[in-house]
């Protein structure tokens, strides 16, 4: 992917990496270093209006990741539950716009007629993790969820929706993956972040952006 593809152009994808789980799609190195730097700059700029904050689970436990969102809708969690909403829960401001490059990426990968309306951004420090979960707060569970990783590599764990063994995949800076079709409700999470494995983020750590169709727009 090159910088010249903004605004709105075709996203030049590398060959897909095969996976063992049907519907779990992976494109290693989809963003080259220049594109990673450009996307990081857009996230950093968005932080001015949509700062990272630490949500809590409906049960009142703080997440180890910090979160913000881009696009018309954002995924939030608090004592009232999980949901999508158009405003930042701390500042009350609308979420910043969805970067064009993410819309281009969605068009190139998603095989879905409508654009994503939410991009959840998770920020991991060296100790942060994400427990096994399913992404099921979207109105239409047929639409894929697409993820982009930036910064330190992480051990991503994924397994079938109900029962069955999980396996791990290392997600590195610039990798794109997607939960589609039979893997749309796969259980997945982040076991750990490999601190110091990337120089992309000035203070280290990992960013993961997930593009969704909340269906609330
Ligand atoms: C992460 N990813 O990589 C967490 N969800 O930090 C996710 O939870 C995820 O990678 C849906 C689809 C792809 C993902
Ligand atoms: Fe997820």
mmCIF file of N, CA, C and O in Angstrom, residues 52-97:
data_model
loop_
_atom_site.group_PDB
_atom_site.id
_atom_site.type_symbol
_atom_site.label_atom_id
_atom_site.label_comp_id
_atom_site.label_asym_id
_atom_site.label_seq_id
_atom_site.Cartn_x
_atom_site.Cartn_y
_atom_site.Cartn_z
ATOM 1 N N UNK A 52 -7.734 8.580 24.137
ATOM 2 C CA UNK A 52 -7.868 7.219 24.660
ATOM 3 C C UNK A 52 -8.343 7.299 26.103
ATOM 4 O O UNK A 52 -7.886 8.144 26.879
ATOM 5 N N UNK A 53 -9.251 6.411 26.459
ATOM 6 C CA UNK A 53 -9.747 6.329 27.833
ATOM 7 C C UNK A 53 -9.823 4.858 28.189
ATOM 8 O O UNK A 53 -9.769 3.992 27.304
ATOM 9 N N UNK A 54 -9.930 4.577 29.469
ATOM 10 C CA UNK A 54 -9.977 3.173 29.906
ATOM 11 C C UNK A 54 -11.418 2.813 30.253
ATOM 12 O O UNK A 54 -11.954 3.250 31.273
ATOM 13 N N UNK A 55 -12.087 2.005 29.412
ATOM 14 C CA UNK A 55 -13.463 1.621 29.724
ATOM 15 C C UNK A 55 -13.505 0.559 30.811
ATOM 16 O O UNK A 55 -12.472 -0.003 31.183
ATOM 17 N N UNK A 56 -14.699 0.291 31.312
ATOM 18 C CA UNK A 56 -14.858 -0.834 32.221
ATOM 19 C C UNK A 56 -15.914 -1.784 31.678
ATOM 20 O O UNK A 56 -16.758 -1.419 30.857
ATOM 21 N N UNK A 57 -15.813 -3.023 32.133
ATOM 22 C CA UNK A 57 -16.771 -4.042 31.717
ATOM 23 C C UNK A 57 -18.114 -3.742 32.392
ATOM 24 O O UNK A 57 -18.172 -2.995 33.385
ATOM 25 N N UNK A 58 -19.191 -4.335 31.898
ATOM 26 C CA UNK A 58 -20.483 -4.162 32.583
ATOM 27 C C UNK A 58 -20.407 -4.582 34.049
ATOM 28 O O UNK A 58 -21.118 -4.044 34.898
ATOM 29 N N UNK A 59 -19.491 -5.501 34.373
ATOM 30 C CA UNK A 59 -19.298 -5.924 35.759
ATOM 31 C C UNK A 59 -18.423 -4.983 36.576
ATOM 32 O O UNK A 59 -18.207 -5.223 37.766
ATOM 33 N N UNK A 60 -17.886 -3.942 35.941
ATOM 34 C CA UNK A 60 -17.128 -2.933 36.674
ATOM 35 C C UNK A 60 -15.623 -3.142 36.700
ATOM 36 O O UNK A 60 -14.912 -2.434 37.421
ATOM 37 N N UNK A 61 -15.120 -4.084 35.897
ATOM 38 C CA UNK A 61 -13.664 -4.290 35.845
ATOM 39 C C UNK A 61 -13.046 -3.417 34.760
ATOM 40 O O UNK A 61 -13.534 -3.405 33.633
ATOM 41 N N UNK A 62 -11.972 -2.696 35.076
ATOM 42 C CA UNK A 62 -11.340 -1.887 34.033
ATOM 43 C C UNK A 62 -10.693 -2.771 32.969
ATOM 44 O O UNK A 62 -10.113 -3.807 33.281
ATOM 45 N N UNK A 63 -10.795 -2.364 31.714
ATOM 46 C CA UNK A 63 -10.066 -3.025 30.629
ATOM 47 C C UNK A 63 -8.578 -2.742 30.808
ATOM 48 O O UNK A 63 -8.193 -1.674 31.301
ATOM 49 N N UNK A 64 -7.729 -3.685 30.371
ATOM 50 C CA UNK A 64 -6.288 -3.393 30.395
ATOM 51 C C UNK A 64 -5.887 -2.587 29.169
ATOM 52 O O UNK A 64 -4.849 -1.923 29.179
ATOM 53 N N UNK A 65 -6.687 -2.620 28.104
ATOM 54 C CA UNK A 65 -6.428 -1.754 26.951
ATOM 55 C C UNK A 65 -7.145 -0.424 27.159
ATOM 56 O O UNK A 65 -8.107 -0.336 27.919
ATOM 57 N N UNK A 66 -6.632 0.600 26.487
ATOM 58 C CA UNK A 66 -7.376 1.867 26.407
ATOM 59 C C UNK A 66 -7.999 1.944 25.024
ATOM 60 O O UNK A 66 -7.539 1.296 24.087
ATOM 61 N N UNK A 67 -9.078 2.705 24.906
ATOM 62 C CA UNK A 67 -9.863 2.704 23.673
ATOM 63 C C UNK A 67 -10.245 4.107 23.226
ATOM 64 O O UNK A 67 -10.380 5.021 24.026
ATOM 65 N N UNK A 68 -10.415 4.239 21.904
ATOM 66 C CA UNK A 68 -11.135 5.358 21.334
ATOM 67 C C UNK A 68 -11.768 4.836 20.042
ATOM 68 O O UNK A 68 -11.670 3.642 19.744
ATOM 69 N N UNK A 69 -12.461 5.695 19.298
ATOM 70 C CA UNK A 69 -13.123 5.267 18.067
ATOM 71 C C UNK A 69 -13.004 6.342 17.004
ATOM 72 O O UNK A 69 -12.817 7.537 17.318
ATOM 73 N N UNK A 70 -13.149 5.916 15.766
ATOM 74 C CA UNK A 70 -13.216 6.810 14.608
ATOM 75 C C UNK A 70 -14.472 6.440 13.818
ATOM 76 O O UNK A 70 -14.842 5.266 13.774
ATOM 77 N N UNK A 71 -15.072 7.451 13.185
ATOM 78 C CA UNK A 71 -16.242 7.171 12.349
ATOM 79 C C UNK A 71 -17.522 7.618 13.025
ATOM 80 O O UNK A 71 -17.514 8.090 14.164
ATOM 81 N N UNK A 72 -18.656 7.457 12.344
ATOM 82 C CA UNK A 72 -19.939 7.942 12.882
ATOM 83 C C UNK A 72 -20.335 7.277 14.204
ATOM 84 O O UNK A 72 -20.999 7.882 15.043
ATOM 85 N N UNK A 73 -19.935 6.010 14.386
ATOM 86 C CA UNK A 73 -20.316 5.269 15.594
ATOM 87 C C UNK A 73 -19.068 4.736 16.275
ATOM 88 O O UNK A 73 -18.045 4.498 15.633
ATOM 89 N N UNK A 74 -19.168 4.514 17.577
ATOM 90 C CA UNK A 74 -18.052 3.938 18.305
ATOM 91 C C UNK A 74 -18.553 2.880 19.271
ATOM 92 O O UNK A 74 -19.653 2.997 19.821
ATOM 93 N N UNK A 75 -17.721 1.845 19.471
ATOM 94 C CA UNK A 75 -18.077 0.777 20.419
ATOM 95 C C UNK A 75 -17.632 1.199 21.809
ATOM 96 O O UNK A 75 -16.473 1.617 21.997
ATOM 97 N N UNK A 76 -18.525 1.115 22.779
ATOM 98 C CA UNK A 76 -18.182 1.468 24.156
ATOM 99 C C UNK A 76 -18.687 0.385 25.110
ATOM 100 O O UNK A 76 -19.580 -0.394 24.776
ATOM 101 N N UNK A 77 -18.081 0.367 26.286
ATOM 102 C CA UNK A 77 -18.471 -0.563 27.345
ATOM 103 C C UNK A 77 -18.448 0.193 28.662
ATOM 104 O O UNK A 77 -17.498 0.923 28.956
ATOM 105 N N UNK A 78 -19.511 0.008 29.447
ATOM 106 C CA UNK A 78 -19.537 0.567 30.799
ATOM 107 C C UNK A 78 -20.561 -0.228 31.610
ATOM 108 O O UNK A 78 -21.010 -1.288 31.153
ATOM 109 N N UNK A 79 -20.921 0.261 32.777
ATOM 110 C CA UNK A 79 -21.846 -0.471 33.651
ATOM 111 C C UNK A 79 -23.176 -0.765 32.979
ATOM 112 O O UNK A 79 -23.880 -1.704 33.344
ATOM 113 N N UNK A 80 -23.511 0.067 31.975
ATOM 114 C CA UNK A 80 -24.791 -0.125 31.281
ATOM 115 C C UNK A 80 -24.706 -1.197 30.200
ATOM 116 O O UNK A 80 -25.726 -1.591 29.641
ATOM 117 N N UNK A 81 -23.497 -1.661 29.880
ATOM 118 C CA UNK A 81 -23.360 -2.729 28.893
ATOM 119 C C UNK A 81 -22.489 -2.330 27.729
ATOM 120 O O UNK A 81 -21.822 -1.292 27.752
ATOM 121 N N UNK A 82 -22.480 -3.199 26.722
ATOM 122 C CA UNK A 82 -21.746 -2.962 25.473
ATOM 123 C C UNK A 82 -22.714 -2.335 24.478
ATOM 124 O O UNK A 82 -23.860 -2.762 24.371
ATOM 125 N N UNK A 83 -22.234 -1.353 23.708
ATOM 126 C CA UNK A 83 -23.104 -0.761 22.685
ATOM 127 C C UNK A 83 -22.307 0.109 21.732
ATOM 128 O O UNK A 83 -21.126 0.388 21.979
ATOM 129 N N UNK A 84 -22.956 0.550 20.678
ATOM 130 C CA UNK A 84 -22.400 1.567 19.787
ATOM 131 C C UNK A 84 -23.085 2.890 20.081
ATOM 132 O O UNK A 84 -24.297 2.939 20.317
ATOM 133 N N UNK A 85 -22.298 3.961 20.081
ATOM 134 C CA UNK A 85 -22.887 5.293 20.261
ATOM 135 C C UNK A 85 -22.086 6.315 19.457
ATOM 136 O O UNK A 85 -20.909 6.108 19.167
ATOM 137 N N UNK A 86 -22.718 7.454 19.098
ATOM 138 C CA UNK A 86 -22.067 8.424 18.212
ATOM 139 C C UNK A 86 -21.101 9.367 18.920
ATOM 140 O O UNK A 86 -20.435 10.155 18.251
ATOM 141 N N UNK A 87 -21.005 9.306 20.232
ATOM 142 C CA UNK A 87 -20.183 10.272 20.962
ATOM 143 C C UNK A 87 -19.212 9.587 21.926
ATOM 144 O O UNK A 87 -19.459 8.481 22.419
ATOM 145 N N UNK A 88 -18.129 10.305 22.213
ATOM 146 C CA UNK A 88 -17.108 9.850 23.167
ATOM 147 C C UNK A 88 -17.703 9.862 24.579
ATOM 148 O O UNK A 88 -18.295 10.863 24.992
ATOM 149 N N UNK A 89 -17.570 8.790 25.334
ATOM 150 C CA UNK A 89 -18.233 8.727 26.640
ATOM 151 C C UNK A 89 -17.653 9.681 27.678
ATOM 152 O O UNK A 89 -18.328 10.008 28.651
ATOM 153 N N UNK A 90 -16.414 10.145 27.487
ATOM 154 C CA UNK A 90 -15.804 11.060 28.458
ATOM 155 C C UNK A 90 -16.017 12.510 28.050
ATOM 156 O O UNK A 90 -16.424 13.339 28.864
ATOM 157 N N UNK A 91 -15.767 12.832 26.779
ATOM 158 C CA UNK A 91 -15.861 14.234 26.340
ATOM 159 C C UNK A 91 -17.250 14.593 25.832
ATOM 160 O O UNK A 91 -17.595 15.775 25.760
ATOM 161 N N UNK A 92 -18.023 13.619 25.419
ATOM 162 C CA UNK A 92 -19.336 13.884 24.827
ATOM 163 C C UNK A 92 -19.283 14.344 23.376
ATOM 164 O O UNK A 92 -20.319 14.585 22.756
ATOM 165 N N UNK A 93 -18.078 14.464 22.818
ATOM 166 C CA UNK A 93 -17.939 14.953 21.439
ATOM 167 C C UNK A 93 -18.172 13.817 20.445
ATOM 168 O O UNK A 93 -17.947 12.646 20.763
ATOM 169 N N UNK A 94 -18.607 14.170 19.218
ATOM 170 C CA UNK A 94 -18.701 13.148 18.179
ATOM 171 C C UNK A 94 -17.331 12.532 17.924
ATOM 172 O O UNK A 94 -16.302 13.195 18.082
ATOM 173 N N UNK A 95 -17.291 11.273 17.513
ATOM 174 C CA UNK A 95 -16.027 10.632 17.140
ATOM 175 C C UNK A 95 -15.462 11.321 15.904
ATOM 176 O O UNK A 95 -16.214 11.773 15.051
ATOM 177 N N UNK A 96 -14.134 11.368 15.757
ATOM 178 C CA UNK A 96 -13.521 11.947 14.552
ATOM 179 C C UNK A 96 -13.856 11.106 13.313
ATOM 180 O O UNK A 96 -14.263 9.959 13.440
ATOM 181 N N UNK A 97 -13.662 11.689 12.130
ATOM 182 C CA UNK A 97 -14.013 10.956 10.906
ATOM 183 C C UNK A 97 -13.176 9.704 10.692
ATOM 184 O O UNK A 97 -12.046 9.593 11.161
#
